[in-house]
PDB file of C-alpha atoms in Angstrom:
ATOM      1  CA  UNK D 242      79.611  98.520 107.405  1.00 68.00           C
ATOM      2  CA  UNK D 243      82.432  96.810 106.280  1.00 70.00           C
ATOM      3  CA  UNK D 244      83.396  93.072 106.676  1.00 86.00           C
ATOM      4  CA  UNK D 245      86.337  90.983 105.933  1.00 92.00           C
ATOM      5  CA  UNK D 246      86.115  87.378 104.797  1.00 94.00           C
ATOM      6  CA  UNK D 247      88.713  85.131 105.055  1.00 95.00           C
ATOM      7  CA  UNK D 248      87.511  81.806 103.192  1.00 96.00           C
ATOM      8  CA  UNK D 249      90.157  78.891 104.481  1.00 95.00           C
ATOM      9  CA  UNK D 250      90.299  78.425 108.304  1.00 93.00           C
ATOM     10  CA  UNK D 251      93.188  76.302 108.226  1.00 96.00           C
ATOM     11  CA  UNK D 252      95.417  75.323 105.475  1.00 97.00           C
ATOM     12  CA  UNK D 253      98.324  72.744 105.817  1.00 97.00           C
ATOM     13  CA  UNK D 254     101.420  73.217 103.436  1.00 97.00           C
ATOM     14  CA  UNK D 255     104.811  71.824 103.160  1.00 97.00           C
ATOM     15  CA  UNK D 256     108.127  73.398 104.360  1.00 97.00           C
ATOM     16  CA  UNK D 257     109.517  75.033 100.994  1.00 97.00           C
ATOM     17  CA  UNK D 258     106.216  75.364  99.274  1.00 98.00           C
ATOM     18  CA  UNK D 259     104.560  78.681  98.493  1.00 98.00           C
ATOM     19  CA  UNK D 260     101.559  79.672 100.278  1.00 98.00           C
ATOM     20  CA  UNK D 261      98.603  81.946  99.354  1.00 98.00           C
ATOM     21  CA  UNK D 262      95.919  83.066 102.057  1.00 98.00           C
ATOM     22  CA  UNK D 263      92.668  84.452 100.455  1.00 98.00           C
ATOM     23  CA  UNK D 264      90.874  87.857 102.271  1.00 97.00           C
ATOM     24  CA  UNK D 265      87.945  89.381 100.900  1.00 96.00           C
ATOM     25  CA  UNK D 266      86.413  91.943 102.355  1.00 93.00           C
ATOM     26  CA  UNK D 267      83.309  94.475 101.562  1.00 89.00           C
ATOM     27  CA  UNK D 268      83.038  98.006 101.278  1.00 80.00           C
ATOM     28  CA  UNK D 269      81.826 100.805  98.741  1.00 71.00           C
ATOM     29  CA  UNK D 270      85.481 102.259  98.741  1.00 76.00           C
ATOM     30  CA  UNK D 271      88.586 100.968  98.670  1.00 75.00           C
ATOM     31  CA  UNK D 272      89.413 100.701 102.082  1.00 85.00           C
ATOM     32  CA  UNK D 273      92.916 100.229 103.647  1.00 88.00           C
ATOM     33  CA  UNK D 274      94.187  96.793 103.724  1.00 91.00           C
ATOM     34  CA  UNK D 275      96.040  95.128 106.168  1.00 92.00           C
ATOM     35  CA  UNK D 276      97.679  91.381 106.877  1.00 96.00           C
ATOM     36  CA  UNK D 277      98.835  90.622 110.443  1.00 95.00           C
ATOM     37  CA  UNK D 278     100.302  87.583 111.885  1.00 96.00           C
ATOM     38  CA  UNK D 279     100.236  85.825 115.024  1.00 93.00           C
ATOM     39  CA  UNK D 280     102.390  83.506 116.507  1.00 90.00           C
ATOM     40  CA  UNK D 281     101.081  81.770 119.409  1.00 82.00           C
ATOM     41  CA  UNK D 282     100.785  83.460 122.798  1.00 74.00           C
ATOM     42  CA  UNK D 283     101.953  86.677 121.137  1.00 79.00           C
ATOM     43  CA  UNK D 284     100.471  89.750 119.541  1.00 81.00           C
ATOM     44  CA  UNK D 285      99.918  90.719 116.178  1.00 89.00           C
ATOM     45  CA  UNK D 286     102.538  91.988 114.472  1.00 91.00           C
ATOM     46  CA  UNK D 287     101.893  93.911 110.985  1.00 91.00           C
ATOM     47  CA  UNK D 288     103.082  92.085 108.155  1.00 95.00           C
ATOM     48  CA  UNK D 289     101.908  94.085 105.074  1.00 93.00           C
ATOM     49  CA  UNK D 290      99.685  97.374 104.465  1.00 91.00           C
ATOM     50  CA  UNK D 291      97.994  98.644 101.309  1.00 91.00           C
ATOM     51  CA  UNK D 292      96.785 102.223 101.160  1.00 85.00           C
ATOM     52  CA  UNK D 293      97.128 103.188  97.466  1.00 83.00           C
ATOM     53  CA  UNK D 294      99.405 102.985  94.087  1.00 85.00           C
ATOM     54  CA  UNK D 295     101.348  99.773  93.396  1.00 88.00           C
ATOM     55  CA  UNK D 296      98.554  97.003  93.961  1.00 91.00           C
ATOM     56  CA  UNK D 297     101.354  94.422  94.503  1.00 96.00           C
ATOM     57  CA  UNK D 298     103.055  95.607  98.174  1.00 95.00           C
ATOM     58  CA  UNK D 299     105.794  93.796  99.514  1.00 96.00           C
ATOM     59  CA  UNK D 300     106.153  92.838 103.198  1.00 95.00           C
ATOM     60  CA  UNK D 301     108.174  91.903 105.989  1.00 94.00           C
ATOM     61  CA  UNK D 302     109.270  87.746 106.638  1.00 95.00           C
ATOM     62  CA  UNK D 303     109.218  87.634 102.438  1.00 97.00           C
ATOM     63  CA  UNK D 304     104.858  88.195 102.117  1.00 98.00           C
ATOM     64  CA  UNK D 305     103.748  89.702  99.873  1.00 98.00           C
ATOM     65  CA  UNK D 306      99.713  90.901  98.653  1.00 98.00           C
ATOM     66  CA  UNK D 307      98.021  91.405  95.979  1.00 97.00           C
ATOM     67  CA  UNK D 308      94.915  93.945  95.515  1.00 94.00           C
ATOM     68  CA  UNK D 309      92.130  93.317  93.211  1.00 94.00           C
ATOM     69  CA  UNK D 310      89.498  95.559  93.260  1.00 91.00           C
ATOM     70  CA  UNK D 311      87.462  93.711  90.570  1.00 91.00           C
ATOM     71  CA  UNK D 312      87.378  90.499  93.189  1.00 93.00           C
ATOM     72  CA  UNK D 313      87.343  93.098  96.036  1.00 93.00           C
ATOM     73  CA  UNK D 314      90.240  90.858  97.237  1.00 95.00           C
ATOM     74  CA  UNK D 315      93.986  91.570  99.327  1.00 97.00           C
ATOM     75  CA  UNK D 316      95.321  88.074  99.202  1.00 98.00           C
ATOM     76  CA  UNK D 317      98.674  87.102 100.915  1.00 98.00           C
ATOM     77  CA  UNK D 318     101.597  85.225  99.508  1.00 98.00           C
ATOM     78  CA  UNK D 319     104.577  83.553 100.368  1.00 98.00           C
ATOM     79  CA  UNK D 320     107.075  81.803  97.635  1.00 97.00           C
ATOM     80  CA  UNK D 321     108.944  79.333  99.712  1.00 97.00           C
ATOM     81  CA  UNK D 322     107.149  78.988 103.109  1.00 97.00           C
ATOM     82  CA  UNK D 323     109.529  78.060 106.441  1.00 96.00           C
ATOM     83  CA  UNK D 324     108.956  76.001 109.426  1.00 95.00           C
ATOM     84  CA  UNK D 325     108.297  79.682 111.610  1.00 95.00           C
ATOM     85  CA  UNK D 326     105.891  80.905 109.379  1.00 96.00           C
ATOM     86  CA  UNK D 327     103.388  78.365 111.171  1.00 96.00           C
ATOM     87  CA  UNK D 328     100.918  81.082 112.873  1.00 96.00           C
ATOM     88  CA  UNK D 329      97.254  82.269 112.533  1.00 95.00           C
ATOM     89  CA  UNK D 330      97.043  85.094 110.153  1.00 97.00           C
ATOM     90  CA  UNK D 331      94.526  88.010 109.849  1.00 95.00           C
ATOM     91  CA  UNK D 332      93.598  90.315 107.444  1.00 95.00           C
ATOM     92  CA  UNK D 333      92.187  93.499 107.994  1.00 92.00           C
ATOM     93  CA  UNK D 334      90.606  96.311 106.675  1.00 89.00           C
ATOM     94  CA  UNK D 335      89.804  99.922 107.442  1.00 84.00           C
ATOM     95  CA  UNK D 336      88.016 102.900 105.874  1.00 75.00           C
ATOM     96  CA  UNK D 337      90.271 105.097 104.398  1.00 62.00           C
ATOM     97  CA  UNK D 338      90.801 108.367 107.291  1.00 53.00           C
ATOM     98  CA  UNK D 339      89.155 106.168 110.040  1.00 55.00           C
ATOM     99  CA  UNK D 340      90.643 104.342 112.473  1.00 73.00           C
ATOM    100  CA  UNK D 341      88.654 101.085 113.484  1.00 78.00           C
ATOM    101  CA  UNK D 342      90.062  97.743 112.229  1.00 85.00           C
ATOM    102  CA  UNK D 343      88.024  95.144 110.939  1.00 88.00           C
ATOM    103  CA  UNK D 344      89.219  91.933 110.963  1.00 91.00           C
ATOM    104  CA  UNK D 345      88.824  88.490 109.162  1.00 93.00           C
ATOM    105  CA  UNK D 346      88.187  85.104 111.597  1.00 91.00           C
ATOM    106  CA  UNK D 347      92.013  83.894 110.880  1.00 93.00           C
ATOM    107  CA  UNK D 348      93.283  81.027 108.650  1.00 96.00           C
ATOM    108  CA  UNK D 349      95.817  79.333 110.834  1.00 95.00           C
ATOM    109  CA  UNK D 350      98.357  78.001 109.004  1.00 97.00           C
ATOM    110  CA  UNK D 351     100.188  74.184 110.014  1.00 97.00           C
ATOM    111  CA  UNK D 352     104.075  73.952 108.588  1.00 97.00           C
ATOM    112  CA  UNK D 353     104.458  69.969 107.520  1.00 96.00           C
ATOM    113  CA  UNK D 354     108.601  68.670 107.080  1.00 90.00           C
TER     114      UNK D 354
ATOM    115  CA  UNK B  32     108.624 101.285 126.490  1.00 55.00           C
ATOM    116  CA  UNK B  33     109.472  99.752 123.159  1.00 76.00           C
ATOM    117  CA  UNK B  34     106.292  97.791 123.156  1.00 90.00           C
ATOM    118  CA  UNK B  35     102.996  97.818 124.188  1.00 94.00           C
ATOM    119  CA  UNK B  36     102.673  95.750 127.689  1.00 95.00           C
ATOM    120  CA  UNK B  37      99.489  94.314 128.993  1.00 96.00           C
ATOM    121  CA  UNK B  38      99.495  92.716 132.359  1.00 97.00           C
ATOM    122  CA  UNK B  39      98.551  90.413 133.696  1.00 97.00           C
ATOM    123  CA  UNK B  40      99.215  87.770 131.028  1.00 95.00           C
ATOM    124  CA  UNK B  41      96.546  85.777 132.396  1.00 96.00           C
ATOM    125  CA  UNK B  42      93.590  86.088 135.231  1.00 97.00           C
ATOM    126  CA  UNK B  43      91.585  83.421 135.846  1.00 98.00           C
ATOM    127  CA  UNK B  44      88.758  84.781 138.211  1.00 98.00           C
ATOM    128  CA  UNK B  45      85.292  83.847 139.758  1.00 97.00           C
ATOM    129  CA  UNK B  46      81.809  84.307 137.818  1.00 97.00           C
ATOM    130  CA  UNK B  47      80.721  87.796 138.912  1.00 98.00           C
ATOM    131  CA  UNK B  48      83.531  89.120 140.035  1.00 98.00           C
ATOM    132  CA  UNK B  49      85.150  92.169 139.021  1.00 98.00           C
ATOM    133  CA  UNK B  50      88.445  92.515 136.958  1.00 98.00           C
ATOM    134  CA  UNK B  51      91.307  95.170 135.699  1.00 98.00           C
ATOM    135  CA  UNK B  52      93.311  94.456 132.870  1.00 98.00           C
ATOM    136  CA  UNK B  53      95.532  97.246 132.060  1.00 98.00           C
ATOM    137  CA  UNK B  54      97.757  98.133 129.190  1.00 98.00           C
ATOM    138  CA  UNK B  55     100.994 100.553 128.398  1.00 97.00           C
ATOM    139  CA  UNK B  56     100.913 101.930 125.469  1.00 95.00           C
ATOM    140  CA  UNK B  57     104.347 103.108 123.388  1.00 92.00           C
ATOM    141  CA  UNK B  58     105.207 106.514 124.900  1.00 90.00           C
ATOM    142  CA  UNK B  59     103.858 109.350 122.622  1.00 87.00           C
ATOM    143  CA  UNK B  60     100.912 106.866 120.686  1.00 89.00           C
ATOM    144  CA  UNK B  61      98.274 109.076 121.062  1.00 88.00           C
ATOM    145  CA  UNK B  62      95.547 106.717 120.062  1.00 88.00           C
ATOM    146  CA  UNK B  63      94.830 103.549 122.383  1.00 92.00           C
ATOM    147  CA  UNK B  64      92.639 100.406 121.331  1.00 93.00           C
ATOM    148  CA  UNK B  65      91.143  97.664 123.028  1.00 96.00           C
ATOM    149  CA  UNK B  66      89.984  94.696 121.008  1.00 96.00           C
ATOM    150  CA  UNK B  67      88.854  91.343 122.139  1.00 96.00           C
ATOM    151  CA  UNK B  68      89.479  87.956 120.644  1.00 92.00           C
ATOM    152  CA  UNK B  69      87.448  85.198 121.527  1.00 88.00           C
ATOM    153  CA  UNK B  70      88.474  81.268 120.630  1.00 79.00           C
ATOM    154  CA  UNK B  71      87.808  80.633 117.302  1.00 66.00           C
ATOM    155  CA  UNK B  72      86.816  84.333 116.291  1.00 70.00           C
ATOM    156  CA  UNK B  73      88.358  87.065 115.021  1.00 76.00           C
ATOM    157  CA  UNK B  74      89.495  90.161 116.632  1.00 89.00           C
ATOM    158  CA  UNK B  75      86.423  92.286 118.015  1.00 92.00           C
ATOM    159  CA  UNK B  76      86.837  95.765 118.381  1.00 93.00           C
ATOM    160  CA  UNK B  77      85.896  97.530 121.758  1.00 96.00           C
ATOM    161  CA  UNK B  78      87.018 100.973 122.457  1.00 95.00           C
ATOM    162  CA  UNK B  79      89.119 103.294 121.176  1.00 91.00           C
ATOM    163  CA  UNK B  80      90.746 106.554 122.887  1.00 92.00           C
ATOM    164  CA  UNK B  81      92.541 109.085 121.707  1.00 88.00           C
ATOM    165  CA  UNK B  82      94.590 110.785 124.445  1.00 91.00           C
ATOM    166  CA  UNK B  83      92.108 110.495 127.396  1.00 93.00           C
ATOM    167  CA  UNK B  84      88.878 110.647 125.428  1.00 92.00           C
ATOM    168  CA  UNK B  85      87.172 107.420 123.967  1.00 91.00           C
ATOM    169  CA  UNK B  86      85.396 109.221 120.990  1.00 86.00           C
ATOM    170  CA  UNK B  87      84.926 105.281 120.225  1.00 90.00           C
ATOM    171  CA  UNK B  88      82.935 103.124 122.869  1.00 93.00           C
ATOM    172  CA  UNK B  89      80.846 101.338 120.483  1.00 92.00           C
ATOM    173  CA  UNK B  90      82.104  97.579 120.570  1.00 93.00           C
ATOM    174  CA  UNK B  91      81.562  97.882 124.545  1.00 96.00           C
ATOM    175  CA  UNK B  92      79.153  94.619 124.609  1.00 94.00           C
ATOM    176  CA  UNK B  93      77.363  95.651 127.755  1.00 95.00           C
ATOM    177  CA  UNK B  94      77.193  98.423 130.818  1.00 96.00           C
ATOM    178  CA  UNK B  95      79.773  95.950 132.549  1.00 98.00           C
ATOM    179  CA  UNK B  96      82.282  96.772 130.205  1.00 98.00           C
ATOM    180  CA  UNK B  97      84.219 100.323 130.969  1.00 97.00           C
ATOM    181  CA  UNK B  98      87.628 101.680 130.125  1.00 97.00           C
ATOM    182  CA  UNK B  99      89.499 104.580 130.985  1.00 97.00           C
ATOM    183  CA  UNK B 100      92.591 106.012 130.492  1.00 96.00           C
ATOM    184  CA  UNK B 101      94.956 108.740 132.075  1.00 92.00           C
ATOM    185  CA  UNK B 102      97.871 111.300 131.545  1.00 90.00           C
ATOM    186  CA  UNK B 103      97.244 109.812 128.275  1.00 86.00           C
ATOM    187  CA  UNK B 104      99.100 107.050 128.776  1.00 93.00           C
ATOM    188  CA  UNK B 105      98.138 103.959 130.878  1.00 97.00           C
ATOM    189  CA  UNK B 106      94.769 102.297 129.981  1.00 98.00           C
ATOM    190  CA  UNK B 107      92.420 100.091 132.254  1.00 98.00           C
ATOM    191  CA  UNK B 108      89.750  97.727 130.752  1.00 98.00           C
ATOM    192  CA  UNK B 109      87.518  96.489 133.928  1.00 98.00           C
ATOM    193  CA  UNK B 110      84.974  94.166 133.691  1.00 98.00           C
ATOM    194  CA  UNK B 111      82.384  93.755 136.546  1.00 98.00           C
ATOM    195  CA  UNK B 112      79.948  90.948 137.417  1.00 98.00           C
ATOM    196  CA  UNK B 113      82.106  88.907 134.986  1.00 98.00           C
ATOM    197  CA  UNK B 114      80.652  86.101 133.286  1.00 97.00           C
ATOM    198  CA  UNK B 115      81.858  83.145 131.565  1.00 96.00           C
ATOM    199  CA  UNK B 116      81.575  84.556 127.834  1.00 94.00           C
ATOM    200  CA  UNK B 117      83.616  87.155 128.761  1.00 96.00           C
ATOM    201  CA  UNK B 118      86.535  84.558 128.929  1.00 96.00           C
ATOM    202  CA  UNK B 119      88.700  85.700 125.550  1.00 96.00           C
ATOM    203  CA  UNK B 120      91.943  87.122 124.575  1.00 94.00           C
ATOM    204  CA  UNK B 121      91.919  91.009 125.131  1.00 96.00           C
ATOM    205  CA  UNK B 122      94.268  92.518 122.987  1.00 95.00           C
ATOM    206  CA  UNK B 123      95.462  96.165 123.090  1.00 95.00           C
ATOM    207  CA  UNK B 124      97.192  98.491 120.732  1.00 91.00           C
ATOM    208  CA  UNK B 125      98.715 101.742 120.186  1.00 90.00           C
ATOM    209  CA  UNK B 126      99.434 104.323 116.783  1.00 85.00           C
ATOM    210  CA  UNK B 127     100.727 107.113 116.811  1.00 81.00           C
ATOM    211  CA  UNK B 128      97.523 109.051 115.751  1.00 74.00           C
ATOM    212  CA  UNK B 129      94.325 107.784 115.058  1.00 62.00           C
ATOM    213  CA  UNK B 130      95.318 107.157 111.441  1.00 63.00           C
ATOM    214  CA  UNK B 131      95.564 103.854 110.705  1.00 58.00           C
ATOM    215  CA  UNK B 132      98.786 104.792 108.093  1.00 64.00           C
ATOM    216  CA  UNK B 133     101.060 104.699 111.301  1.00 68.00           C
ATOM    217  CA  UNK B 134      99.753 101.283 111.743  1.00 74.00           C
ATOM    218  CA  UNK B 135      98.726  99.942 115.175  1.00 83.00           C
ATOM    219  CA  UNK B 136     101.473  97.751 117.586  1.00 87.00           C
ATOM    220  CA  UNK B 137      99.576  95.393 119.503  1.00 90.00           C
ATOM    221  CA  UNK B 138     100.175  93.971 122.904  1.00 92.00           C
ATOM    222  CA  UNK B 139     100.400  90.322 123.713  1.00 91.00           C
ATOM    223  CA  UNK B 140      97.397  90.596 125.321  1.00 93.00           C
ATOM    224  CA  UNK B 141      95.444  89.565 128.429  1.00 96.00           C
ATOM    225  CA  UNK B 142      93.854  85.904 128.377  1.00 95.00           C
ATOM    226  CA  UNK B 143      90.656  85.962 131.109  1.00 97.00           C
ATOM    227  CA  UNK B 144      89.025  82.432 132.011  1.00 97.00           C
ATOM    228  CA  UNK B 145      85.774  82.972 134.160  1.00 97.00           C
ATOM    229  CA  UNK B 146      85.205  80.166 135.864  1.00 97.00           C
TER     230      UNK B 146
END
């Protein structure tokens, strides 16, 4: 079965500072890849997918992950990280063709002025 | 509807009694999930349908746990006898097929406290 680890349950940056949230996750394929956010008392919205080709994929709110298969690792990244970008985040993974999500415990992420 | 709604927002309810939390999926997702997030944890997954069938039941924890859903639409997660580690976040999504490509859109979910 597969499992996701995400290493850093809570990480603390400064507003304007870039940001990058480690996932690694086990499985004999490369499985789909996922990063979700959630703000709190909402739902998860999708932030980035990977499914194939270009290992670097670009999301929405200025993330963007990186694939590694070698560290069997989809880590999220931010450049320049804003005051609303304070929110737990999740990543996710999936065989490929099948339909249940894994997911990672969450690192929640604190925005400091 | 443009989202996926889950009422209520909230239930607080007795230990052992019974509870319906029911979600409404985006018109025309086939494919209907319930997942449950407890404090601290990560999402769990519990059932998945597509259309009315749950091909999926295997992250029911226990016989009190049952889903169902009609017309392929509306879904109902009821818990019976509830007890008080049942209190969580359940969360429920839609896709468009049961190919995770679509991607899911997830509700803002249900938050039970057994007391």
């Amino acid at each position: 079965a597969q499992s996701v680890t995400q290493p850093d349950i809570h990480i603390t940056v400064s507003e304007g500072a870039s940001l990058e949230l480690r996932c690694n996750y086990s499985y004999g394929a490369t499985p789909y890849l996922f990063w979700y956010v959630q703000s709190p008392g909402q739902g998860l919205q999708l932030l980035l997918k990977y499914f194939s080709g270009d290992t670097l994929v670009q999301g929405i709110k200025g993330f963007e992950a990186e694939f590694k298969r070698s560290q069997s690792s989809f880590n999220l990244r931010k450049p320049s990280v804003h005051w609303s970008d304070a929110a737990e985040y999740f990543c996710a993974v999936s065989p490929s063709n099948d339909y249940k999500l894994s997911f990672g415990a969450g690192t929640t992420v604190t925005v400091r002025a | 509807g443009a989202g996926v709604s889950q009422s209520p927002s909230n239930k607080v309810t007795e230990k052992g009694k019974d509870v319906e939390l029911r979600c409404d999926p985006i018109s025309g997702h086939t494919a209907l999930y319930w997942y449950r997030q407890s404090l601290g944890q990560g999402l769990e997954f519990l059932i998945y349908f597509q259309g009315n069938s749950a091909p999926d039941k295997s992250g029911l924890p226990s016989d009190r746990f049952s889903a169902e859903r009609t017309g392929g639409s509306v879904s109902t997660l009821t818990i019976q006898r509830t007890q008080q580690e049942d209190s969580a976040v359940y969360l429920c999504a839609s896709s468009r097929t049961g190919d995770p490509d679509y991607g899911y859109t997830f509700g803002s979910g249900t938050r039970l406290t057994v007391v």
